[in-house]
Amino acid sequence: MKKCLFSLASLLLFGTFANAQQVEFEEFDLDNGLHVILHQDNTAPVVITSVMYDVGGKDFEPNRTGFAHFFEHLLFEGTQNIGRGEWFNVVSSNGGTNNANTSLDRTYYYEIFPSNNLELGLWMESERLMHPIINQIGVNTQNEVVKEEKRLRYDNAPYGGFLGAIGENLFSVHPYKEKNIGEMEDLDAATLEEFQAYFKKYYVPNNAVLVVAGDIDVAKTKKMVKDYFGAIPRGADVVRNFPKETPITETIKAKAYDNNIQIPAVIAAYRTPGFKERESYILDMVSSYLSGGKSSVLYKKLVDEKKMALQAQAINLGQMDYSVFAILALPLGEVTLDALLSEMDEEIAKLQTELISERDYQKLKNQFENRYVNSNSSVEGVAENLATNYLLKGDVNLINTEIEIYRSITREEIRDVAKKYLSPNQRVELEYLPKKDDQ
């Protein structure tokens, strides 16, 4: 038995080192502006075809929020050559899986197939881009789907509205102030022509990146990509000019209410640099130092030792234009929200004035090394990282070099960035409260 365990451990260790190796890729552009990235990994007979579009929840016209998330659903309705409602059947009957997701910054679609179905995956994604059927039947159907998702994930989920509450108080003019899922009255009021115009504007090859990763022959894959995507017309370039936020210089106090909770929460949220900036990487480390596991500073202090909180957490939500750094806690018993915030501020103040210990510093670096290895441990992870690094961060090779940024961060930088961005006069203090009957 010990021998078997040793062998398994050896295999896992070998797998970790293998996955930490350089990620090789090749990239090129089609004449229509579609950027293509190929990654060959023949260790398993699977392949992922994925397309990331440079469109997200922040892209909307006045009173027309939520379109990008709506299209995440709508573009599974069918195409001229894939019957309505047949998309998932085609994928599953050919041994595959698929999904999509939308953030405020981008939309991502993918299929994972046995590698002998690579051509099917490419055809389906080219169909989504070139021949989608956007009609009133599909719009009405997906409108109900999105409403049900909103009820399930936001309206009826405990603490389901806290990210939206942060956004609407932390941002005044930038579209990050709106919910990614949008407002249902905006979707209800939208016309079919508005949906069709939105597709024509954003779902064009020059506003997307195609990633093919896995068990592929590069030369054959290149030819298939050109065959299936080369004839799709280029669209007009997307031009954005989002308004800039003015810095927060005085504490903003706000309240939000949730029908689905009995225990309140206190949240301190800060507007911080976009995820391409070095300071955002440093704030990643700050959030992990404060709440990266049960041995972290906030959890150990507030949950384990002082027993003041049911939960305590720090989050660095990376976004393209501005990120959101938030600390939050749920009180235990009669502990007040002010008392919790005071305790969390005490730890922030230590970060701003003292260097973290060498032991904690090494622990942080180990955590990020592990996170890096895990993020590239599957073709799915590699594909999404390649797409994200190209489309949102402007450097595909970050898949190999991003870990060097974390490795180079010093304890002094952690102190200085905490001091620069995490002061009480730079934040929203949000009380997230149970909704009373009279509210």
Short mmCIF file of C-alpha atoms in Angstrom, two decimals:
data_model
loop_
_atom_site.label_atom_id
_atom_site.label_comp_id
_atom_site.label_asym_id
_atom_site.label_seq_id
_atom_site.Cartn_x
_atom_site.Cartn_y
_atom_site.Cartn_z
CA MET A 1 0.00 0.00 0.00
CA LYS A 2 2.82 2.41 0.87
CA LYS A 3 4.45 1.64 -2.45
CA CYS A 4 1.22 2.46 -4.29
CA LEU A 5 0.86 5.70 -2.40
CA PHE A 6 4.45 6.61 -3.18
CA SER A 7 3.90 5.92 -6.86
CA LEU A 8 0.76 8.05 -6.93
CA ALA A 9 2.54 10.89 -5.17
CA SER A 10 5.40 10.63 -7.65
CA LEU A 11 3.00 10.85 -10.58
CA LEU A 12 1.26 13.87 -9.10
CA LEU A 13 4.58 15.57 -8.48
CA PHE A 14 5.72 14.81 -12.01
CA GLY A 15 2.44 16.20 -13.34
CA THR A 16 2.96 19.44 -11.40
CA PHE A 17 6.43 19.95 -12.85
CA ALA A 18 5.25 18.99 -16.33
CA ASN A 19 2.37 21.46 -16.24
CA ALA A 20 4.68 24.22 -15.02
CA GLN A 21 6.72 24.00 -18.23
CA GLN A 22 6.65 26.64 -20.92
CA VAL A 23 3.33 26.88 -22.77
CA GLU A 24 4.15 26.90 -26.48
CA PHE A 25 1.76 28.62 -28.86
CA GLU A 26 1.55 30.03 -32.36
CA GLU A 27 -0.55 33.02 -33.36
CA PHE A 28 -1.59 34.69 -36.60
CA ASP A 29 -4.29 36.95 -38.03
CA LEU A 30 -6.76 36.24 -40.78
CA ASP A 31 -7.41 38.95 -43.38
CA ASN A 32 -10.72 39.75 -41.68
CA GLY A 33 -8.96 40.62 -38.44
CA LEU A 34 -9.67 37.44 -36.47
CA HIS A 35 -6.72 36.70 -34.22
CA VAL A 36 -5.93 33.00 -33.92
CA ILE A 37 -3.83 31.25 -31.27
CA LEU A 38 -2.90 27.56 -31.54
CA HIS A 39 -1.50 25.46 -28.71
CA GLN A 40 -0.49 21.85 -29.37
CA ASP A 41 -0.65 19.37 -26.50
CA ASN A 42 -0.81 15.75 -27.58
CA THR A 43 -0.80 14.22 -24.10
CA ALA A 44 -4.54 13.49 -24.24
CA PRO A 45 -6.89 13.04 -27.23
CA VAL A 46 -8.99 16.13 -26.52
CA VAL A 47 -9.24 19.55 -28.14
CA ILE A 48 -10.91 22.81 -27.16
CA THR A 49 -12.17 25.37 -29.64
CA SER A 50 -12.91 28.68 -27.98
CA VAL A 51 -13.76 32.21 -29.01
CA MET A 52 -13.49 35.23 -26.75
CA TYR A 53 -15.27 38.39 -27.87
CA ASP A 54 -14.26 41.85 -26.76
CA VAL A 55 -17.73 42.66 -25.46
CA GLY A 56 -19.04 42.53 -21.92
CA GLY A 57 -21.53 43.97 -19.50
CA LYS A 58 -19.90 47.40 -19.73
CA ASP A 59 -20.90 47.66 -23.42
CA PHE A 60 -24.42 49.05 -23.57
CA GLU A 61 -26.44 51.97 -24.81
CA PRO A 62 -28.48 54.13 -22.38
CA ASN A 63 -31.31 52.09 -20.83
CA ARG A 64 -30.16 48.94 -22.60
CA THR A 65 -28.04 47.12 -20.02
CA GLY A 66 -27.34 43.40 -20.00
CA PHE A 67 -27.05 42.83 -23.75
CA ALA A 68 -23.70 41.00 -23.65
CA HIS A 69 -24.93 38.53 -21.05
CA PHE A 70 -28.16 38.15 -23.02
CA PHE A 71 -26.17 37.22 -26.14
CA GLU A 72 -24.26 34.61 -24.14
CA HIS A 73 -27.60 32.77 -24.12
CA LEU A 74 -29.04 33.94 -27.43
CA LEU A 75 -26.15 32.66 -29.53
CA PHE A 76 -26.94 29.08 -28.53
CA GLU A 77 -30.42 29.38 -30.10
CA GLY A 78 -29.34 28.09 -33.49
CA THR A 79 -27.95 29.05 -36.88
CA GLN A 80 -28.87 28.65 -40.51
CA ASN A 81 -27.36 25.16 -40.37
CA ILE A 82 -27.97 24.16 -36.73
CA GLY A 83 -31.62 23.82 -35.83
CA ARG A 84 -33.17 25.83 -33.04
CA GLY A 85 -32.44 24.14 -29.71
CA GLU A 86 -30.07 21.60 -31.31
CA TRP A 87 -26.72 23.11 -30.35
CA PHE A 88 -26.27 21.13 -27.14
CA ASN A 89 -27.53 17.93 -28.76
CA VAL A 90 -24.94 18.21 -31.53
CA VAL A 91 -22.16 18.69 -28.98
CA SER A 92 -23.18 15.91 -26.59
CA SER A 93 -23.92 13.38 -29.34
CA ASN A 94 -20.36 13.84 -30.57
CA GLY A 95 -18.77 13.26 -27.17
CA GLY A 96 -18.29 16.90 -26.28
CA THR A 97 -19.17 19.49 -23.69
CA ASN A 98 -19.61 23.24 -24.06
CA ASN A 99 -20.35 26.38 -22.15
CA ALA A 100 -20.05 30.16 -22.14
CA ASN A 101 -19.65 32.96 -19.64
CA THR A 102 -19.76 36.74 -19.60
CA SER A 103 -17.99 39.30 -17.46
CA LEU A 104 -18.20 43.07 -17.52
CA ASP A 105 -15.23 43.01 -19.93
CA ARG A 106 -15.67 40.03 -22.31
CA THR A 107 -17.73 37.04 -23.44
CA TYR A 108 -16.26 33.55 -23.83
CA TYR A 109 -17.63 30.49 -25.66
CA TYR A 110 -16.02 27.06 -25.93
CA GLU A 111 -16.46 23.43 -26.93
CA ILE A 112 -14.36 20.49 -25.74
CA PHE A 113 -14.36 17.47 -28.05
CA PRO A 114 -12.41 14.29 -28.65
CA SER A 115 -9.65 15.47 -30.95
CA ASN A 116 -11.13 13.68 -33.97
CA ASN A 117 -14.01 16.21 -33.78
CA LEU A 118 -11.85 19.32 -34.03
CA GLU A 119 -13.41 20.25 -37.36
CA LEU A 120 -16.89 20.06 -35.83
CA GLY A 121 -15.89 22.52 -33.11
CA LEU A 122 -14.46 24.95 -35.63
CA TRP A 123 -17.54 24.70 -37.82
CA MET A 124 -19.88 25.35 -34.90
CA GLU A 125 -18.00 28.45 -33.75
CA SER A 126 -17.86 29.77 -37.31
CA GLU A 127 -21.61 29.16 -37.57
CA ARG A 128 -22.19 31.12 -34.37
CA LEU A 129 -20.28 34.04 -35.84
CA MET A 130 -21.43 33.93 -39.45
CA HIS A 131 -24.95 32.43 -39.52
CA PRO A 132 -26.78 32.97 -36.21
CA ILE A 133 -30.54 33.25 -36.33
CA ILE A 134 -31.57 36.24 -34.25
CA ASN A 135 -35.35 36.41 -34.37
CA GLN A 136 -38.19 37.30 -32.05
CA ILE A 137 -38.81 33.69 -31.02
CA GLY A 138 -35.25 33.32 -29.78
CA VAL A 139 -35.28 36.71 -28.07
CA ASN A 140 -38.51 35.92 -26.23
CA THR A 141 -37.26 32.48 -25.20
CA GLN A 142 -33.93 33.69 -23.86
CA ASN A 143 -35.55 36.66 -22.15
CA GLU A 144 -37.39 34.20 -19.93
CA VAL A 145 -34.20 32.18 -19.39
CA VAL A 146 -32.31 35.28 -18.26
CA LYS A 147 -35.13 36.31 -15.94
CA GLU A 148 -35.07 32.89 -14.32
CA GLU A 149 -31.30 33.11 -13.92
CA LYS A 150 -31.68 36.52 -12.28
CA ARG A 151 -34.27 35.14 -9.85
CA LEU A 152 -32.09 32.14 -9.02
CA ARG A 153 -28.67 33.77 -8.73
CA TYR A 154 -29.49 37.30 -7.61
CA ASP A 155 -33.03 37.97 -6.42
CA ASN A 156 -33.48 34.81 -4.33
CA ALA A 157 -29.87 33.97 -3.43
CA PRO A 158 -28.52 35.08 -0.04
CA TYR A 159 -26.02 37.92 -0.57
CA GLY A 160 -26.70 37.63 -4.31
CA GLY A 161 -26.87 41.40 -4.69
CA PHE A 162 -23.73 42.47 -2.88
CA LEU A 163 -21.51 42.81 -5.97
CA GLY A 164 -24.17 44.91 -7.65
CA ALA A 165 -24.46 47.07 -4.55
CA ILE A 166 -20.70 47.60 -4.52
CA GLY A 167 -20.66 48.55 -8.21
CA GLU A 168 -23.48 51.08 -8.04
CA ASN A 169 -21.87 52.86 -5.08
CA LEU A 170 -18.21 52.62 -6.10
CA PHE A 171 -18.70 53.88 -9.66
CA SER A 172 -20.49 57.06 -10.64
CA VAL A 173 -19.97 57.41 -14.41
CA HIS A 174 -18.14 54.33 -15.69
CA PRO A 175 -20.43 51.51 -16.94
CA TYR A 176 -19.02 49.19 -14.26
CA LYS A 177 -21.71 50.76 -12.10
CA GLU A 178 -24.30 48.56 -13.82
CA LYS A 179 -24.96 44.88 -13.12
CA ASN A 180 -23.48 42.41 -15.58
CA ILE A 181 -26.86 40.70 -15.99
CA GLY A 182 -28.49 44.06 -16.64
CA GLU A 183 -31.94 45.32 -15.77
CA MET A 184 -34.87 43.23 -16.92
CA GLU A 185 -36.90 46.27 -17.96
CA ASP A 186 -34.11 47.18 -20.39
CA LEU A 187 -34.26 43.74 -22.02
CA ASP A 188 -38.08 43.84 -22.09
CA ALA A 189 -38.06 47.21 -23.83
CA ALA A 190 -35.42 46.33 -26.42
CA THR A 191 -36.53 45.72 -29.99
CA LEU A 192 -35.40 42.92 -32.26
CA GLU A 193 -33.63 45.49 -34.41
CA GLU A 194 -31.59 46.65 -31.39
CA PHE A 195 -30.44 43.11 -30.68
CA GLN A 196 -29.51 42.60 -34.34
CA ALA A 197 -27.57 45.88 -34.37
CA TYR A 198 -25.70 44.86 -31.21
CA PHE A 199 -24.63 41.60 -32.83
CA LYS A 200 -23.49 43.40 -35.97
CA LYS A 201 -21.39 45.82 -33.91
CA TYR A 202 -19.60 43.47 -31.50
CA TYR A 203 -19.69 39.92 -32.89
CA VAL A 204 -17.28 40.39 -35.75
CA PRO A 205 -13.97 38.60 -36.39
CA ASN A 206 -11.83 41.69 -35.76
CA ASN A 207 -13.35 41.95 -32.26
CA ALA A 208 -12.51 38.38 -31.25
CA VAL A 209 -9.78 35.84 -30.66
CA LEU A 210 -10.05 32.15 -31.57
CA VAL A 211 -8.00 29.69 -29.51
CA VAL A 212 -7.56 26.04 -30.47
CA ALA A 213 -5.71 23.99 -27.87
CA GLY A 214 -5.02 20.31 -27.38
CA ASP A 215 -4.33 17.29 -29.54
CA ILE A 216 -3.97 19.02 -32.90
CA ASP A 217 -1.83 18.97 -36.01
CA VAL A 218 -0.86 22.63 -36.38
CA ALA A 219 -0.64 22.74 -40.19
CA LYS A 220 -3.99 20.99 -40.67
CA THR A 221 -5.62 23.15 -38.00
CA LYS A 222 -4.42 26.34 -39.68
CA LYS A 223 -6.02 25.25 -42.94
CA MET A 224 -9.31 24.40 -41.23
CA VAL A 225 -9.36 27.74 -39.43
CA LYS A 226 -8.86 29.59 -42.70
CA ASP A 227 -11.49 27.47 -44.44
CA TYR A 228 -14.16 28.03 -41.79
CA PHE A 229 -13.45 31.58 -40.65
CA GLY A 230 -11.66 33.25 -43.56
CA ALA A 231 -14.82 34.17 -45.48
CA ILE A 232 -16.55 35.92 -42.56
CA PRO A 233 -16.66 39.67 -43.31
CA ARG A 234 -14.69 42.08 -41.18
CA GLY A 235 -16.81 44.46 -39.12
CA ALA A 236 -16.34 48.09 -38.24
CA ASP A 237 -13.75 48.66 -35.53
CA VAL A 238 -15.26 49.00 -32.08
CA VAL A 239 -14.42 52.38 -30.55
CA ARG A 240 -14.92 52.96 -26.82
CA ASN A 241 -14.62 56.18 -24.86
CA PHE A 242 -15.84 55.41 -21.37
CA PRO A 243 -15.92 58.30 -18.89
CA LYS A 244 -13.22 58.36 -16.25
CA GLU A 245 -14.01 58.25 -12.56
CA THR A 246 -12.74 61.00 -10.27
CA PRO A 247 -10.78 59.71 -7.26
CA ILE A 248 -12.68 59.07 -4.05
CA THR A 249 -11.33 61.45 -1.39
CA GLU A 250 -13.98 61.11 1.31
CA THR A 251 -15.57 57.97 2.72
CA ILE A 252 -18.86 57.10 1.01
CA LYS A 253 -21.32 55.46 3.39
CA ALA A 254 -24.09 53.37 1.86
CA LYS A 255 -26.67 50.74 2.73
CA ALA A 256 -28.19 47.93 0.70
CA TYR A 257 -30.93 45.47 1.65
CA ASP A 258 -31.43 41.78 0.90
CA ASN A 259 -34.67 39.87 1.43
CA ASN A 260 -32.82 36.58 1.67
CA ILE A 261 -30.50 37.13 4.61
CA GLN A 262 -30.79 37.25 8.37
CA ILE A 263 -27.16 38.12 9.14
CA PRO A 264 -25.87 41.49 7.91
CA ALA A 265 -22.46 42.12 6.38
CA VAL A 266 -20.08 45.03 6.33
CA ILE A 267 -18.08 45.72 3.19
CA ALA A 268 -15.32 48.24 2.58
CA ALA A 269 -14.72 48.59 -1.16
CA TYR A 270 -11.94 50.50 -2.92
CA ARG A 271 -11.57 51.47 -6.58
CA THR A 272 -8.14 50.27 -7.69
CA PRO A 273 -6.09 50.02 -10.93
CA GLY A 274 -7.09 47.74 -13.80
CA PHE A 275 -5.64 44.25 -13.90
CA LYS A 276 -2.89 45.07 -16.40
CA GLU A 277 -1.17 47.34 -13.89
CA ARG A 278 1.59 46.07 -11.62
CA GLU A 279 -0.20 47.53 -8.61
CA SER A 280 -3.16 45.26 -9.31
CA TYR A 281 -0.87 42.24 -9.08
CA ILE A 282 0.39 43.54 -5.75
CA LEU A 283 -3.19 43.94 -4.51
CA ASP A 284 -3.75 40.29 -5.49
CA MET A 285 -1.06 39.45 -2.98
CA VAL A 286 -2.58 41.76 -0.38
CA SER A 287 -5.96 40.03 -0.67
CA SER A 288 -4.35 36.59 -0.37
CA TYR A 289 -2.35 37.72 2.66
CA LEU A 290 -5.52 38.93 4.36
CA SER A 291 -7.80 36.00 3.55
CA GLY A 292 -6.07 33.29 1.53
CA GLY A 293 -7.23 30.31 3.56
CA LYS A 294 -7.99 29.56 7.19
CA SER A 295 -4.50 30.48 8.34
CA SER A 296 -4.78 33.96 6.81
CA VAL A 297 -4.79 37.14 8.87
CA LEU A 298 -8.49 38.04 8.82
CA TYR A 299 -9.84 34.52 9.19
CA LYS A 300 -7.45 33.62 11.99
CA LYS A 301 -8.10 36.83 13.90
CA LEU A 302 -11.85 37.38 13.48
CA VAL A 303 -13.15 33.83 13.10
CA ASP A 304 -10.73 31.61 15.03
CA GLU A 305 -9.26 33.74 17.79
CA LYS A 306 -11.67 36.57 18.63
CA LYS A 307 -14.77 34.72 17.41
CA MET A 308 -16.27 37.97 16.18
CA ALA A 309 -17.18 36.84 12.68
CA LEU A 310 -18.76 33.94 10.88
CA GLN A 311 -16.75 34.86 7.82
CA ALA A 312 -14.09 37.41 6.91
CA GLN A 313 -12.66 37.89 3.47
CA ALA A 314 -10.66 40.16 1.20
CA ILE A 315 -11.27 40.15 -2.57
CA ASN A 316 -9.34 41.72 -5.41
CA LEU A 317 -11.78 41.62 -8.32
CA GLY A 318 -9.63 42.29 -11.37
CA GLN A 319 -11.23 44.22 -14.24
CA MET A 320 -9.85 45.92 -17.30
CA ASP A 321 -10.46 49.60 -16.57
CA TYR A 322 -10.74 49.62 -12.77
CA SER A 323 -10.49 46.77 -10.31
CA VAL A 324 -12.39 46.44 -7.04
CA PHE A 325 -10.67 45.61 -3.77
CA ALA A 326 -13.05 44.75 -0.96
CA ILE A 327 -12.85 43.51 2.60
CA LEU A 328 -15.99 42.10 4.18
CA ALA A 329 -17.20 40.24 7.22
CA LEU A 330 -20.36 38.72 8.71
CA PRO A 331 -20.73 39.27 12.48
CA LEU A 332 -21.14 36.50 15.03
CA GLY A 333 -23.76 37.05 17.73
CA GLU A 334 -24.08 40.63 18.96
CA VAL A 335 -20.88 41.93 17.37
CA THR A 336 -21.54 45.22 15.56
CA LEU A 337 -20.60 45.98 11.98
CA ASP A 338 -18.54 48.95 13.17
CA ALA A 339 -16.54 46.69 15.46
CA LEU A 340 -15.78 44.30 12.60
CA LEU A 341 -14.73 47.12 10.31
CA SER A 342 -12.47 48.52 13.00
CA GLU A 343 -10.75 45.15 13.43
CA MET A 344 -10.23 44.79 9.67
CA ASP A 345 -8.90 48.34 9.46
CA GLU A 346 -6.37 47.48 12.13
CA GLU A 347 -4.88 44.81 9.87
CA ILE A 348 -4.87 47.16 6.87
CA ALA A 349 -3.06 49.76 8.99
CA LYS A 350 -0.40 47.19 9.90
CA LEU A 351 0.11 46.43 6.22
CA GLN A 352 0.53 50.15 5.51
CA THR A 353 3.18 50.70 8.17
CA GLU A 354 4.98 47.38 8.68
CA LEU A 355 6.57 44.84 6.37
CA ILE A 356 4.93 41.45 6.42
CA SER A 357 7.12 38.72 7.88
CA GLU A 358 9.55 36.84 5.67
CA ARG A 359 7.66 33.66 6.49
CA ASP A 360 4.33 35.12 5.33
CA TYR A 361 6.04 36.53 2.25
CA GLN A 362 7.36 33.11 1.24
CA LYS A 363 3.96 31.57 1.92
CA LEU A 364 2.36 34.11 -0.42
CA LYS A 365 4.82 33.38 -3.20
CA ASN A 366 4.19 29.66 -2.79
CA GLN A 367 0.43 30.24 -3.06
CA PHE A 368 0.83 32.13 -6.32
CA GLU A 369 3.22 29.54 -7.74
CA ASN A 370 0.61 26.89 -7.00
CA ARG A 371 -2.18 29.01 -8.49
CA TYR A 372 -0.12 29.53 -11.64
CA VAL A 373 0.53 25.82 -12.10
CA ASN A 374 -3.13 24.95 -11.52
CA SER A 375 -4.38 27.55 -13.99
CA ASN A 376 -2.39 25.90 -16.78
CA SER A 377 -2.95 22.29 -15.76
CA SER A 378 -5.58 21.57 -18.43
CA VAL A 379 -6.16 22.54 -22.04
CA GLU A 380 -9.30 24.38 -20.89
CA GLY A 381 -7.25 26.53 -18.54
CA VAL A 382 -4.55 27.14 -21.10
CA ALA A 383 -7.07 28.14 -23.78
CA GLU A 384 -8.84 30.67 -21.58
CA ASN A 385 -5.55 32.13 -20.33
CA LEU A 386 -4.26 32.53 -23.88
CA ALA A 387 -7.45 34.29 -24.94
CA THR A 388 -7.55 36.54 -21.89
CA ASN A 389 -3.91 37.52 -22.13
CA TYR A 390 -4.29 38.49 -25.79
CA LEU A 391 -7.68 40.21 -25.72
CA LEU A 392 -7.66 41.95 -22.35
CA LYS A 393 -4.02 42.20 -21.31
CA GLY A 394 -2.34 42.67 -24.67
CA ASP A 395 0.39 40.05 -24.23
CA VAL A 396 -0.25 36.39 -25.00
CA ASN A 397 3.08 35.34 -23.49
CA LEU A 398 1.89 36.39 -20.04
CA ILE A 399 0.82 32.76 -19.82
CA ASN A 400 4.55 32.07 -19.31
CA THR A 401 5.78 35.30 -17.73
CA GLU A 402 2.98 36.49 -15.44
CA ILE A 403 4.30 34.39 -12.57
CA GLU A 404 7.55 36.41 -12.79
CA ILE A 405 5.58 39.54 -11.91
CA TYR A 406 4.38 37.93 -8.70
CA ARG A 407 7.85 36.57 -7.96
CA SER A 408 9.33 40.06 -8.30
CA ILE A 409 6.91 41.78 -5.90
CA THR A 410 8.67 42.91 -2.74
CA ARG A 411 7.46 43.27 0.82
CA GLU A 412 8.08 47.01 0.50
CA GLU A 413 5.75 47.19 -2.50
CA ILE A 414 3.03 45.39 -0.56
CA ARG A 415 3.31 48.00 2.19
CA ASP A 416 3.42 50.95 -0.19
CA VAL A 417 0.51 49.87 -2.39
CA ALA A 418 -1.67 49.15 0.64
CA LYS A 419 -0.87 52.66 1.86
CA LYS A 420 -1.59 54.20 -1.55
CA TYR A 421 -4.99 52.61 -2.21
CA LEU A 422 -6.54 51.27 1.00
CA SER A 423 -7.15 54.31 3.17
CA PRO A 424 -10.62 54.92 4.71
CA ASN A 425 -11.12 58.17 2.77
CA GLN A 426 -10.79 56.25 -0.53
CA ARG A 427 -13.61 53.77 -0.08
CA VAL A 428 -17.27 52.91 0.08
CA GLU A 429 -18.40 51.58 3.45
CA LEU A 430 -21.43 49.44 2.70
CA GLU A 431 -23.78 47.97 5.26
CA TYR A 432 -25.49 45.01 3.62
CA LEU A 433 -28.60 44.44 5.69
CA PRO A 434 -31.62 42.13 6.00
CA LYS A 435 -34.65 43.78 4.48
CA LYS A 436 -37.37 44.63 6.95
CA ASP A 437 -41.05 44.26 6.20
CA ASP A 438 -41.58 48.01 5.96
CA GLN A 439 -38.72 48.59 3.50
#
